[in-house]
Amino acid sequence: ALAAMAPRREAGLVLLLFLLPLASAGLSGYFGTKSRYEEVNPHLVSDPLSLGPGAGGSLPASCTPLQLRAVLRHGTRYPTAGQIRRLGELHARLLRRAAGATACPAAAALAEWPMWYEESLDGRLAPQGRRDMEQLARRMAARFPALFAARRRLALASSSKHRCLQSGAAFRRGLGPTLDFGGDEVEVEVNDSLMRFFDHCAKFVVLVEENDTAMGQVNAFKEGPEMKKVLEKVASALCLPVEELNADLVQVAFLTCSYELAIKNVTSPWCSLFSEEDAKVLEYLNDLKQYWKRGYGYDINSRSSCILFQDIFQHLDKAVEESK
């Protein structure tokens, strides 16, 4: 049995390989959850269905798998509507200044960059994200062939987020060549209480999600010397007054570099604004936010996930009992 959760990422039978300029290659290690699978698992570049080095000996011969429960992020997605609005705001400023920006090649290049993101995309699954999930499903089925066989039960659960439902459907399609359910299509169950447990935890919502002071350390870092240095450098490259930039606008420029690489497999001109040292600062800013909002910053962050882990272990315990 498999429970596939989606709250974020890739597949396809044909993988086109592009040689990436160094601009994004030097930054790609700092994209966090916006990273491509191939950045962490380089063997997928040459073979997207490869199980990686040494995969054959991962399961001892004396062991028989009884059940697999996988908790997965969604596939590669488009930016959110808020991120697209901020990017559009920054791009519009560059367009207004483009006429007199002959001394700013970076600004001129970005002014010519086509702003193709629309707010209607709002975090939806990208075509690359569908390929992500299909290939992930095929690799998982190849790793545990006894569990992904005819007459085995498959259960898919997702949050109600559009990108998550599409990820679940793509994951199921990836199992198509492997599993035969006699013509019965497996539906993706919507279960927000499990998949978006944080939204259903009143204490988390009050103390963290809707608490303006909960991100105090994040806001302090945005105004700190490290971010100020990055702001000044980006403002200089774009020939903009530093007062016209803030940490959110600079961060969305950096994220656009990551999105273009993950979605299109190209090096965006937005990447040219940042060095590896800048990337370390922006990675830390994102890590800091995740620490306080989803990680160990507040005790309720981890406690809110108990309902999901209870569900996982209850099903595993049941599988062990039934196997006796």
PDB file of C-alpha atoms in Angstrom:
ATOM      1  CA  ALA A   1       0.000   0.000   0.000  1.00  0.00           C
ATOM      2  CA  LEU A   2       1.260   3.436  -0.841  1.00  0.00           C
ATOM      3  CA  ALA A   3       0.135   6.812   0.468  1.00  0.00           C
ATOM      4  CA  ALA A   4       1.520   9.569  -1.723  1.00  0.00           C
ATOM      5  CA  MET A   5       1.322  13.023  -0.184  1.00  0.00           C
ATOM      6  CA  ALA A   6       1.784  16.206  -2.092  1.00  0.00           C
ATOM      7  CA  PRO A   7       2.196  19.653  -0.262  1.00  0.00           C
ATOM      8  CA  ARG A   8       5.905  20.424  -4.059  1.00  0.00           C
ATOM      9  CA  ARG A   9       8.485  18.404  -7.942  1.00  0.00           C
ATOM     10  CA  GLU A  10       9.733  15.878 -12.146  1.00  0.00           C
ATOM     11  CA  ALA A  11       9.650  12.572 -15.472  1.00  0.00           C
ATOM     12  CA  GLY A  12       9.381  11.700 -19.165  1.00  0.00           C
ATOM     13  CA  LEU A  13      10.467   9.011 -21.534  1.00  0.00           C
ATOM     14  CA  VAL A  14      12.832  11.405 -23.282  1.00  0.00           C
ATOM     15  CA  LEU A  15      15.255  13.632 -21.387  1.00  0.00           C
ATOM     16  CA  LEU A  16      16.808  16.529 -23.281  1.00  0.00           C
ATOM     17  CA  LEU A  17      20.187  17.450 -21.858  1.00  0.00           C
ATOM     18  CA  PHE A  18      21.415  21.012 -22.157  1.00  0.00           C
ATOM     19  CA  LEU A  19      24.887  22.219 -21.290  1.00  0.00           C
ATOM     20  CA  LEU A  20      24.261  24.863 -18.666  1.00  0.00           C
ATOM     21  CA  PRO A  21      26.419  27.983 -18.462  1.00  0.00           C
ATOM     22  CA  LEU A  22      28.277  28.408 -15.221  1.00  0.00           C
ATOM     23  CA  ALA A  23      25.951  31.201 -14.049  1.00  0.00           C
ATOM     24  CA  SER A  24      23.271  28.832 -12.757  1.00  0.00           C
ATOM     25  CA  ALA A  25      25.618  25.906 -12.144  1.00  0.00           C
ATOM     26  CA  GLY A  26      27.424  27.868  -9.420  1.00  0.00           C
ATOM     27  CA  LEU A  27      24.150  28.894  -7.751  1.00  0.00           C
ATOM     28  CA  SER A  28      22.171  25.673  -8.068  1.00  0.00           C
ATOM     29  CA  GLY A  29      23.428  24.267  -4.771  1.00  0.00           C
ATOM     30  CA  TYR A  30      21.598  27.024  -2.881  1.00  0.00           C
ATOM     31  CA  PHE A  31      18.057  26.661  -4.217  1.00  0.00           C
ATOM     32  CA  GLY A  32      16.686  24.544  -1.354  1.00  0.00           C
ATOM     33  CA  THR A  33      13.326  22.965  -2.171  1.00  0.00           C
ATOM     34  CA  LYS A  34      13.411  24.653  -5.579  1.00  0.00           C
ATOM     35  CA  SER A  35      16.338  22.457  -6.635  1.00  0.00           C
ATOM     36  CA  ARG A  36      16.053  19.956  -9.472  1.00  0.00           C
ATOM     37  CA  TYR A  37      16.237  16.270  -8.611  1.00  0.00           C
ATOM     38  CA  GLU A  38      19.239  16.076 -10.937  1.00  0.00           C
ATOM     39  CA  GLU A  39      21.232  18.481  -8.754  1.00  0.00           C
ATOM     40  CA  VAL A  40      21.157  16.008  -5.868  1.00  0.00           C
ATOM     41  CA  ASN A  41      21.196  12.840  -7.976  1.00  0.00           C
ATOM     42  CA  PRO A  42      23.454  13.501 -10.985  1.00  0.00           C
ATOM     43  CA  HIS A  43      23.012   9.951 -12.285  1.00  0.00           C
ATOM     44  CA  LEU A  44      19.471  10.929 -13.334  1.00  0.00           C
ATOM     45  CA  VAL A  45      20.879  13.220 -16.036  1.00  0.00           C
ATOM     46  CA  SER A  46      22.104  10.314 -18.157  1.00  0.00           C
ATOM     47  CA  ASP A  47      19.290   7.951 -17.134  1.00  0.00           C
ATOM     48  CA  PRO A  48      16.141   9.377 -15.481  1.00  0.00           C
ATOM     49  CA  LEU A  49      15.060   5.886 -14.425  1.00  0.00           C
ATOM     50  CA  SER A  50      18.378   4.924 -12.836  1.00  0.00           C
ATOM     51  CA  LEU A  51      18.191   3.757  -9.222  1.00  0.00           C
ATOM     52  CA  GLY A  52      21.664   5.089  -8.569  1.00  0.00           C
ATOM     53  CA  PRO A  53      24.969   3.473  -7.695  1.00  0.00           C
ATOM     54  CA  GLY A  54      24.776   0.384  -5.495  1.00  0.00           C
ATOM     55  CA  ALA A  55      20.977   0.143  -5.664  1.00  0.00           C
ATOM     56  CA  GLY A  56      21.008  -3.612  -6.218  1.00  0.00           C
ATOM     57  CA  GLY A  57      22.119  -4.461  -2.680  1.00  0.00           C
ATOM     58  CA  SER A  58      19.833  -2.121  -0.753  1.00  0.00           C
ATOM     59  CA  LEU A  59      17.468  -4.865   0.493  1.00  0.00           C
ATOM     60  CA  PRO A  60      18.880  -7.915   2.324  1.00  0.00           C
ATOM     61  CA  ALA A  61      17.837 -11.238   0.814  1.00  0.00           C
ATOM     62  CA  SER A  62      16.339 -12.321   4.150  1.00  0.00           C
ATOM     63  CA  CYS A  63      13.891  -9.400   4.159  1.00  0.00           C
ATOM     64  CA  THR A  64      10.462  -9.352   2.527  1.00  0.00           C
ATOM     65  CA  PRO A  65       8.795  -5.956   2.105  1.00  0.00           C
ATOM     66  CA  LEU A  66       5.253  -5.947   3.490  1.00  0.00           C
ATOM     67  CA  GLN A  67       4.137  -2.396   2.874  1.00  0.00           C
ATOM     68  CA  LEU A  68       5.496   0.901   1.587  1.00  0.00           C
ATOM     69  CA  ARG A  69       4.150   4.264   2.703  1.00  0.00           C
ATOM     70  CA  ALA A  70       5.743   7.220   0.950  1.00  0.00           C
ATOM     71  CA  VAL A  71       5.296  10.858   1.930  1.00  0.00           C
ATOM     72  CA  LEU A  72       6.166  12.967  -1.105  1.00  0.00           C
ATOM     73  CA  ARG A  73       6.397  16.614  -2.058  1.00  0.00           C
ATOM     74  CA  HIS A  74       4.607  17.755  -5.212  1.00  0.00           C
ATOM     75  CA  GLY A  75       6.541  18.090  -8.450  1.00  0.00           C
ATOM     76  CA  THR A  76       8.271  21.168  -9.832  1.00  0.00           C
ATOM     77  CA  ARG A  77       5.787  24.028  -9.796  1.00  0.00           C
ATOM     78  CA  TYR A  78       5.392  27.541 -11.124  1.00  0.00           C
ATOM     79  CA  PRO A  79       5.905  30.519  -8.783  1.00  0.00           C
ATOM     80  CA  THR A  80       2.986  31.603  -6.607  1.00  0.00           C
ATOM     81  CA  ALA A  81       0.797  34.562  -7.568  1.00  0.00           C
ATOM     82  CA  GLY A  82       2.504  36.691  -4.905  1.00  0.00           C
ATOM     83  CA  GLN A  83       5.959  35.884  -6.248  1.00  0.00           C
ATOM     84  CA  ILE A  84       4.807  36.618  -9.807  1.00  0.00           C
ATOM     85  CA  ARG A  85       3.402  39.991  -8.731  1.00  0.00           C
ATOM     86  CA  ARG A  86       6.703  40.960  -7.097  1.00  0.00           C
ATOM     87  CA  LEU A  87       8.661  39.818 -10.131  1.00  0.00           C
ATOM     88  CA  GLY A  88       6.351  41.837 -12.383  1.00  0.00           C
ATOM     89  CA  GLU A  89       6.852  44.890 -10.173  1.00  0.00           C
ATOM     90  CA  LEU A  90      10.644  44.596 -10.395  1.00  0.00           C
ATOM     91  CA  HIS A  91      10.573  43.935 -14.141  1.00  0.00           C
ATOM     92  CA  ALA A  92       8.316  46.962 -14.707  1.00  0.00           C
ATOM     93  CA  ARG A  93      10.835  49.207 -12.937  1.00  0.00           C
ATOM     94  CA  LEU A  94      13.580  47.948 -15.219  1.00  0.00           C
ATOM     95  CA  LEU A  95      11.421  48.602 -18.295  1.00  0.00           C
ATOM     96  CA  ARG A  96      10.801  52.196 -17.186  1.00  0.00           C
ATOM     97  CA  ARG A  97      14.525  52.802 -16.765  1.00  0.00           C
ATOM     98  CA  ALA A  98      15.669  50.837 -19.815  1.00  0.00           C
ATOM     99  CA  ALA A  99      15.854  53.867 -22.101  1.00  0.00           C
ATOM    100  CA  GLY A 100      18.652  55.521 -20.144  1.00  0.00           C
ATOM    101  CA  ALA A 101      20.329  52.376 -18.879  1.00  0.00           C
ATOM    102  CA  THR A 102      23.134  52.127 -21.453  1.00  0.00           C
ATOM    103  CA  ALA A 103      25.673  51.859 -18.628  1.00  0.00           C
ATOM    104  CA  CYS A 104      23.803  48.914 -17.100  1.00  0.00           C
ATOM    105  CA  PRO A 105      24.048  45.831 -19.331  1.00  0.00           C
ATOM    106  CA  ALA A 106      22.392  43.635 -16.677  1.00  0.00           C
ATOM    107  CA  ALA A 107      19.392  45.961 -16.466  1.00  0.00           C
ATOM    108  CA  ALA A 108      19.153  46.150 -20.262  1.00  0.00           C
ATOM    109  CA  ALA A 109      19.262  42.343 -20.601  1.00  0.00           C
ATOM    110  CA  LEU A 110      16.562  41.902 -17.974  1.00  0.00           C
ATOM    111  CA  ALA A 111      14.391  44.585 -19.548  1.00  0.00           C
ATOM    112  CA  GLU A 112      14.455  42.522 -22.760  1.00  0.00           C
ATOM    113  CA  TRP A 113      13.685  39.320 -20.863  1.00  0.00           C
ATOM    114  CA  PRO A 114      10.088  38.276 -21.679  1.00  0.00           C
ATOM    115  CA  MET A 115       7.943  38.304 -18.531  1.00  0.00           C
ATOM    116  CA  TRP A 116       6.026  35.125 -19.337  1.00  0.00           C
ATOM    117  CA  TYR A 117       4.773  34.288 -15.847  1.00  0.00           C
ATOM    118  CA  GLU A 118       1.082  35.057 -15.267  1.00  0.00           C
ATOM    119  CA  GLU A 119      -0.683  35.150 -11.904  1.00  0.00           C
ATOM    120  CA  SER A 120      -3.066  32.439 -13.115  1.00  0.00           C
ATOM    121  CA  LEU A 121      -0.135  29.979 -12.926  1.00  0.00           C
ATOM    122  CA  ASP A 122      -0.151  30.520  -9.116  1.00  0.00           C
ATOM    123  CA  GLY A 123       1.967  27.602  -7.946  1.00  0.00           C
ATOM    124  CA  ARG A 124       0.467  25.085 -10.359  1.00  0.00           C
ATOM    125  CA  LEU A 125       2.357  21.985 -11.419  1.00  0.00           C
ATOM    126  CA  ALA A 126       4.679  22.583 -14.377  1.00  0.00           C
ATOM    127  CA  PRO A 127       5.090  20.009 -17.180  1.00  0.00           C
ATOM    128  CA  GLN A 128       8.497  19.215 -15.676  1.00  0.00           C
ATOM    129  CA  GLY A 129       6.712  18.486 -12.396  1.00  0.00           C
ATOM    130  CA  ARG A 130       4.538  15.860 -14.068  1.00  0.00           C
ATOM    131  CA  ARG A 131       7.654  14.224 -15.470  1.00  0.00           C
ATOM    132  CA  ASP A 132       9.211  14.393 -11.987  1.00  0.00           C
ATOM    133  CA  MET A 133       6.404  12.389 -10.456  1.00  0.00           C
ATOM    134  CA  GLU A 134       6.051   9.871 -13.271  1.00  0.00           C
ATOM    135  CA  GLN A 135       9.752   9.043 -13.195  1.00  0.00           C
ATOM    136  CA  LEU A 136       9.773   8.933  -9.395  1.00  0.00           C
ATOM    137  CA  ALA A 137       6.934   6.398  -9.490  1.00  0.00           C
ATOM    138  CA  ARG A 138       8.770   4.237 -12.013  1.00  0.00           C
ATOM    139  CA  ARG A 139      11.976   4.301  -9.964  1.00  0.00           C
ATOM    140  CA  MET A 140      10.071   3.387  -6.791  1.00  0.00           C
ATOM    141  CA  ALA A 141       8.276   0.513  -8.520  1.00  0.00           C
ATOM    142  CA  ALA A 142      11.605  -0.781  -9.858  1.00  0.00           C
ATOM    143  CA  ARG A 143      13.116  -0.655  -6.386  1.00  0.00           C
ATOM    144  CA  PHE A 144      10.226  -2.614  -4.783  1.00  0.00           C
ATOM    145  CA  PRO A 145       8.839  -4.825  -7.581  1.00  0.00           C
ATOM    146  CA  ALA A 146       7.077  -7.217  -5.168  1.00  0.00           C
ATOM    147  CA  LEU A 147       4.973  -4.364  -3.787  1.00  0.00           C
ATOM    148  CA  PHE A 148       4.171  -2.827  -7.174  1.00  0.00           C
ATOM    149  CA  ALA A 149       2.654  -5.914  -8.739  1.00  0.00           C
ATOM    150  CA  ALA A 150      -0.771  -6.934  -9.991  1.00  0.00           C
ATOM    151  CA  ARG A 151      -3.434  -7.410  -7.310  1.00  0.00           C
ATOM    152  CA  ARG A 152      -1.477  -5.360  -4.797  1.00  0.00           C
ATOM    153  CA  ARG A 153      -3.468  -2.543  -3.207  1.00  0.00           C
ATOM    154  CA  LEU A 154      -2.522   1.033  -4.044  1.00  0.00           C
ATOM    155  CA  ALA A 155      -3.867   4.038  -2.126  1.00  0.00           C
ATOM    156  CA  LEU A 156      -3.081   7.631  -3.078  1.00  0.00           C
ATOM    157  CA  ALA A 157      -3.861  10.578  -0.832  1.00  0.00           C
ATOM    158  CA  SER A 158      -3.270  14.248  -1.565  1.00  0.00           C
ATOM    159  CA  SER A 159      -4.074  17.668  -0.230  1.00  0.00           C
ATOM    160  CA  SER A 160      -6.674  19.709  -2.105  1.00  0.00           C
ATOM    161  CA  LYS A 161      -3.955  21.896  -3.663  1.00  0.00           C
ATOM    162  CA  HIS A 162      -4.165  21.720  -7.453  1.00  0.00           C
ATOM    163  CA  ARG A 163      -0.433  20.977  -7.862  1.00  0.00           C
ATOM    164  CA  CYS A 164      -0.711  18.153  -5.352  1.00  0.00           C
ATOM    165  CA  LEU A 165      -3.695  16.501  -7.003  1.00  0.00           C
ATOM    166  CA  GLN A 166      -1.913  16.695 -10.363  1.00  0.00           C
ATOM    167  CA  SER A 167       1.222  15.240  -8.773  1.00  0.00           C
ATOM    168  CA  GLY A 168      -0.788  12.307  -7.447  1.00  0.00           C
ATOM    169  CA  ALA A 169      -2.324  11.704 -10.872  1.00  0.00           C
ATOM    170  CA  ALA A 170       1.103  11.888 -12.536  1.00  0.00           C
ATOM    171  CA  PHE A 171       2.535   9.461  -9.975  1.00  0.00           C
ATOM    172  CA  ARG A 172      -0.270   7.016 -10.786  1.00  0.00           C
ATOM    173  CA  ARG A 173       0.421   7.368 -14.528  1.00  0.00           C
ATOM    174  CA  GLY A 174       4.062   6.567 -13.861  1.00  0.00           C
ATOM    175  CA  LEU A 175       2.962   3.224 -12.427  1.00  0.00           C
ATOM    176  CA  GLY A 176       0.884   2.456 -15.524  1.00  0.00           C
ATOM    177  CA  PRO A 177       3.480   0.226 -17.229  1.00  0.00           C
ATOM    178  CA  THR A 178       3.993  -1.669 -13.962  1.00  0.00           C
ATOM    179  CA  LEU A 179       0.595  -2.165 -12.350  1.00  0.00           C
ATOM    180  CA  ASP A 180      -2.548  -3.690 -13.787  1.00  0.00           C
ATOM    181  CA  PHE A 181      -5.668  -3.025 -11.713  1.00  0.00           C
ATOM    182  CA  GLY A 182      -8.020  -4.733 -14.095  1.00  0.00           C
ATOM    183  CA  GLY A 183      -9.187  -1.472 -15.652  1.00  0.00           C
ATOM    184  CA  ASP A 184     -10.072   0.170 -12.325  1.00  0.00           C
ATOM    185  CA  GLU A 185      -8.465   3.591 -12.110  1.00  0.00           C
ATOM    186  CA  VAL A 186      -7.108   4.438  -8.671  1.00  0.00           C
ATOM    187  CA  GLU A 187      -8.591   7.702  -7.438  1.00  0.00           C
ATOM    188  CA  VAL A 188      -6.535  10.222  -5.498  1.00  0.00           C
ATOM    189  CA  GLU A 189      -8.210  10.771  -2.144  1.00  0.00           C
ATOM    190  CA  VAL A 190      -8.296  14.371  -0.897  1.00  0.00           C
ATOM    191  CA  ASN A 191      -7.333  14.446   2.781  1.00  0.00           C
ATOM    192  CA  ASP A 192      -6.267  17.882   3.984  1.00  0.00           C
ATOM    193  CA  SER A 193      -6.332  16.882   7.656  1.00  0.00           C
ATOM    194  CA  LEU A 194      -3.372  14.563   6.952  1.00  0.00           C
ATOM    195  CA  MET A 195      -1.635  16.309   4.061  1.00  0.00           C
ATOM    196  CA  ARG A 196      -2.001  19.885   5.342  1.00  0.00           C
ATOM    197  CA  PHE A 197      -2.025  19.116   9.038  1.00  0.00           C
ATOM    198  CA  PHE A 198      -0.598  22.551   9.854  1.00  0.00           C
ATOM    199  CA  ASP A 199      -3.704  24.275   8.466  1.00  0.00           C
ATOM    200  CA  HIS A 200      -5.858  22.159  10.780  1.00  0.00           C
ATOM    201  CA  CYS A 201      -3.861  22.865  13.926  1.00  0.00           C
ATOM    202  CA  ALA A 202      -5.501  25.888  15.573  1.00  0.00           C
ATOM    203  CA  LYS A 203      -2.557  26.503  17.895  1.00  0.00           C
ATOM    204  CA  PHE A 204      -0.100  26.594  14.994  1.00  0.00           C
ATOM    205  CA  VAL A 205      -2.319  28.959  13.004  1.00  0.00           C
ATOM    206  CA  VAL A 206      -2.676  31.378  15.926  1.00  0.00           C
ATOM    207  CA  LEU A 207       0.888  31.233  17.300  1.00  0.00           C
ATOM    208  CA  VAL A 208       2.837  31.010  14.025  1.00  0.00           C
ATOM    209  CA  GLU A 209       0.895  31.308  10.773  1.00  0.00           C
ATOM    210  CA  GLU A 210      -1.094  34.431  11.669  1.00  0.00           C
ATOM    211  CA  ASN A 211       1.277  35.869  14.270  1.00  0.00           C
ATOM    212  CA  ASP A 212       3.107  38.946  12.949  1.00  0.00           C
ATOM    213  CA  THR A 213       5.859  38.582  15.546  1.00  0.00           C
ATOM    214  CA  ALA A 214       6.593  34.891  14.832  1.00  0.00           C
ATOM    215  CA  MET A 215       8.971  35.773  11.983  1.00  0.00           C
ATOM    216  CA  GLY A 216      10.874  38.384  14.019  1.00  0.00           C
ATOM    217  CA  GLN A 217      14.275  36.804  13.367  1.00  0.00           C
ATOM    218  CA  VAL A 218      13.521  36.570   9.641  1.00  0.00           C
ATOM    219  CA  ASN A 219      12.588  40.236   9.447  1.00  0.00           C
ATOM    220  CA  ALA A 220      15.686  41.195  11.424  1.00  0.00           C
ATOM    221  CA  PHE A 221      17.924  39.330   8.969  1.00  0.00           C
ATOM    222  CA  LYS A 222      16.210  41.060   6.027  1.00  0.00           C
ATOM    223  CA  GLU A 223      17.303  44.381   7.542  1.00  0.00           C
ATOM    224  CA  GLY A 224      20.744  43.137   8.618  1.00  0.00           C
ATOM    225  CA  PRO A 225      24.202  43.821   7.157  1.00  0.00           C
ATOM    226  CA  GLU A 226      24.400  40.622   5.087  1.00  0.00           C
ATOM    227  CA  MET A 227      21.203  41.373   3.178  1.00  0.00           C
ATOM    228  CA  LYS A 228      22.072  45.060   2.940  1.00  0.00           C
ATOM    229  CA  LYS A 229      25.289  44.144   1.116  1.00  0.00           C
ATOM    230  CA  VAL A 230      23.371  41.987  -1.380  1.00  0.00           C
ATOM    231  CA  LEU A 231      20.760  44.734  -1.875  1.00  0.00           C
ATOM    232  CA  GLU A 232      23.422  47.337  -2.612  1.00  0.00           C
ATOM    233  CA  LYS A 233      25.167  45.048  -5.093  1.00  0.00           C
ATOM    234  CA  VAL A 234      21.950  44.210  -6.985  1.00  0.00           C
ATOM    235  CA  ALA A 235      20.855  47.866  -6.990  1.00  0.00           C
ATOM    236  CA  SER A 236      24.218  48.866  -8.451  1.00  0.00           C
ATOM    237  CA  ALA A 237      24.016  46.192 -11.167  1.00  0.00           C
ATOM    238  CA  LEU A 238      20.532  47.376 -12.132  1.00  0.00           C
ATOM    239  CA  CYS A 239      21.327  51.105 -11.799  1.00  0.00           C
ATOM    240  CA  LEU A 240      18.416  51.454  -9.379  1.00  0.00           C
ATOM    241  CA  PRO A 241      18.375  53.477  -6.166  1.00  0.00           C
ATOM    242  CA  VAL A 242      18.819  51.024  -3.331  1.00  0.00           C
ATOM    243  CA  GLU A 243      15.657  52.478  -1.759  1.00  0.00           C
ATOM    244  CA  GLU A 244      13.653  50.958  -4.619  1.00  0.00           C
ATOM    245  CA  LEU A 245      14.696  47.434  -3.624  1.00  0.00           C
ATOM    246  CA  ASN A 246      13.975  45.321  -0.586  1.00  0.00           C
ATOM    247  CA  ALA A 247      14.790  41.793   0.531  1.00  0.00           C
ATOM    248  CA  ASP A 248      11.558  40.362  -0.941  1.00  0.00           C
ATOM    249  CA  LEU A 249      12.239  41.773  -4.416  1.00  0.00           C
ATOM    250  CA  VAL A 250      15.838  40.548  -4.410  1.00  0.00           C
ATOM    251  CA  GLN A 251      14.736  37.142  -3.160  1.00  0.00           C
ATOM    252  CA  VAL A 252      12.147  36.779  -5.934  1.00  0.00           C
ATOM    253  CA  ALA A 253      14.850  37.608  -8.506  1.00  0.00           C
ATOM    254  CA  PHE A 254      16.980  34.807  -7.057  1.00  0.00           C
ATOM    255  CA  LEU A 255      14.010  32.424  -7.017  1.00  0.00           C
ATOM    256  CA  THR A 256      13.345  33.207 -10.672  1.00  0.00           C
ATOM    257  CA  CYS A 257      16.850  31.943 -11.428  1.00  0.00           C
ATOM    258  CA  SER A 258      15.952  28.679  -9.679  1.00  0.00           C
ATOM    259  CA  TYR A 259      12.517  28.372 -11.313  1.00  0.00           C
ATOM    260  CA  GLU A 260      13.878  28.882 -14.823  1.00  0.00           C
ATOM    261  CA  LEU A 261      16.466  26.159 -14.248  1.00  0.00           C
ATOM    262  CA  ALA A 262      13.959  23.692 -12.755  1.00  0.00           C
ATOM    263  CA  ILE A 263      11.089  24.393 -15.164  1.00  0.00           C
ATOM    264  CA  LYS A 264      12.909  25.100 -18.442  1.00  0.00           C
ATOM    265  CA  ASN A 265      16.418  23.762 -17.795  1.00  0.00           C
ATOM    266  CA  VAL A 266      17.894  27.116 -18.825  1.00  0.00           C
ATOM    267  CA  THR A 267      20.111  29.705 -17.170  1.00  0.00           C
ATOM    268  CA  SER A 268      17.982  32.794 -16.675  1.00  0.00           C
ATOM    269  CA  PRO A 269      19.476  36.286 -17.029  1.00  0.00           C
ATOM    270  CA  TRP A 270      18.275  36.851 -13.461  1.00  0.00           C
ATOM    271  CA  CYS A 271      21.070  34.515 -12.364  1.00  0.00           C
ATOM    272  CA  SER A 272      23.670  37.029 -13.531  1.00  0.00           C
ATOM    273  CA  LEU A 273      22.786  39.339 -10.631  1.00  0.00           C
ATOM    274  CA  PHE A 274      24.133  36.945  -8.008  1.00  0.00           C
ATOM    275  CA  SER A 275      27.457  35.460  -6.965  1.00  0.00           C
ATOM    276  CA  GLU A 276      27.864  32.323  -4.901  1.00  0.00           C
ATOM    277  CA  GLU A 277      28.358  34.479  -1.791  1.00  0.00           C
ATOM    278  CA  ASP A 278      25.054  36.230  -2.497  1.00  0.00           C
ATOM    279  CA  ALA A 279      23.415  32.826  -2.938  1.00  0.00           C
ATOM    280  CA  LYS A 280      24.625  31.738   0.507  1.00  0.00           C
ATOM    281  CA  VAL A 281      22.963  34.783   2.084  1.00  0.00           C
ATOM    282  CA  LEU A 282      19.677  34.200   0.258  1.00  0.00           C
ATOM    283  CA  GLU A 283      19.735  30.494   1.038  1.00  0.00           C
ATOM    284  CA  TYR A 284      20.188  31.356   4.713  1.00  0.00           C
ATOM    285  CA  LEU A 285      17.246  33.761   4.560  1.00  0.00           C
ATOM    286  CA  ASN A 286      15.040  30.992   3.195  1.00  0.00           C
ATOM    287  CA  ASP A 287      16.362  28.461   5.718  1.00  0.00           C
ATOM    288  CA  LEU A 288      15.676  30.932   8.527  1.00  0.00           C
ATOM    289  CA  LYS A 289      12.088  31.337   7.405  1.00  0.00           C
ATOM    290  CA  GLN A 290      11.561  27.567   7.183  1.00  0.00           C
ATOM    291  CA  TYR A 291      13.169  27.090  10.615  1.00  0.00           C
ATOM    292  CA  TRP A 292      10.691  29.407  12.320  1.00  0.00           C
ATOM    293  CA  LYS A 293       7.634  28.591  10.204  1.00  0.00           C
ATOM    294  CA  ARG A 294       7.979  24.829   9.598  1.00  0.00           C
ATOM    295  CA  GLY A 295      11.042  23.630  11.487  1.00  0.00           C
ATOM    296  CA  TYR A 296      12.292  23.571  15.065  1.00  0.00           C
ATOM    297  CA  GLY A 297      11.792  27.263  15.854  1.00  0.00           C
ATOM    298  CA  TYR A 298       8.512  26.649  17.696  1.00  0.00           C
ATOM    299  CA  ASP A 299       7.506  23.424  19.413  1.00  0.00           C
ATOM    300  CA  ILE A 300       4.033  23.466  17.861  1.00  0.00           C
ATOM    301  CA  ASN A 301       5.586  23.213  14.372  1.00  0.00           C
ATOM    302  CA  SER A 302       6.603  19.602  14.903  1.00  0.00           C
ATOM    303  CA  ARG A 303       3.703  18.693  17.169  1.00  0.00           C
ATOM    304  CA  SER A 304       1.225  19.668  14.461  1.00  0.00           C
ATOM    305  CA  SER A 305       2.564  16.791  12.323  1.00  0.00           C
ATOM    306  CA  CYS A 306       1.679  14.107  14.895  1.00  0.00           C
ATOM    307  CA  ILE A 307      -1.593  13.198  13.163  1.00  0.00           C
ATOM    308  CA  LEU A 308       0.286  12.351   9.949  1.00  0.00           C
ATOM    309  CA  PHE A 309       2.937  10.246  11.674  1.00  0.00           C
ATOM    310  CA  GLN A 310       0.326   8.450  13.779  1.00  0.00           C
ATOM    311  CA  ASP A 311      -1.492   7.514  10.576  1.00  0.00           C
ATOM    312  CA  ILE A 312       1.733   6.238   8.981  1.00  0.00           C
ATOM    313  CA  PHE A 313       2.731   4.048  11.927  1.00  0.00           C
ATOM    314  CA  GLN A 314      -0.777   2.729  12.517  1.00  0.00           C
ATOM    315  CA  HIS A 315      -0.865   1.396   8.966  1.00  0.00           C
ATOM    316  CA  LEU A 316       2.627  -0.062   9.292  1.00  0.00           C
ATOM    317  CA  ASP A 317       1.716  -1.775  12.577  1.00  0.00           C
ATOM    318  CA  LYS A 318      -1.429  -3.192  10.964  1.00  0.00           C
ATOM    319  CA  ALA A 319       0.629  -4.613   8.075  1.00  0.00           C
ATOM    320  CA  VAL A 320       2.972  -6.334  10.544  1.00  0.00           C
ATOM    321  CA  GLU A 321       0.057  -7.813  12.507  1.00  0.00           C
ATOM    322  CA  GLU A 322      -1.673  -9.096   9.375  1.00  0.00           C
ATOM    323  CA  SER A 323       1.551 -10.665   8.123  1.00  0.00           C
ATOM    324  CA  LYS A 324       1.589 -12.996  11.137  1.00  0.00           C
TER     325      LYS A 324
END
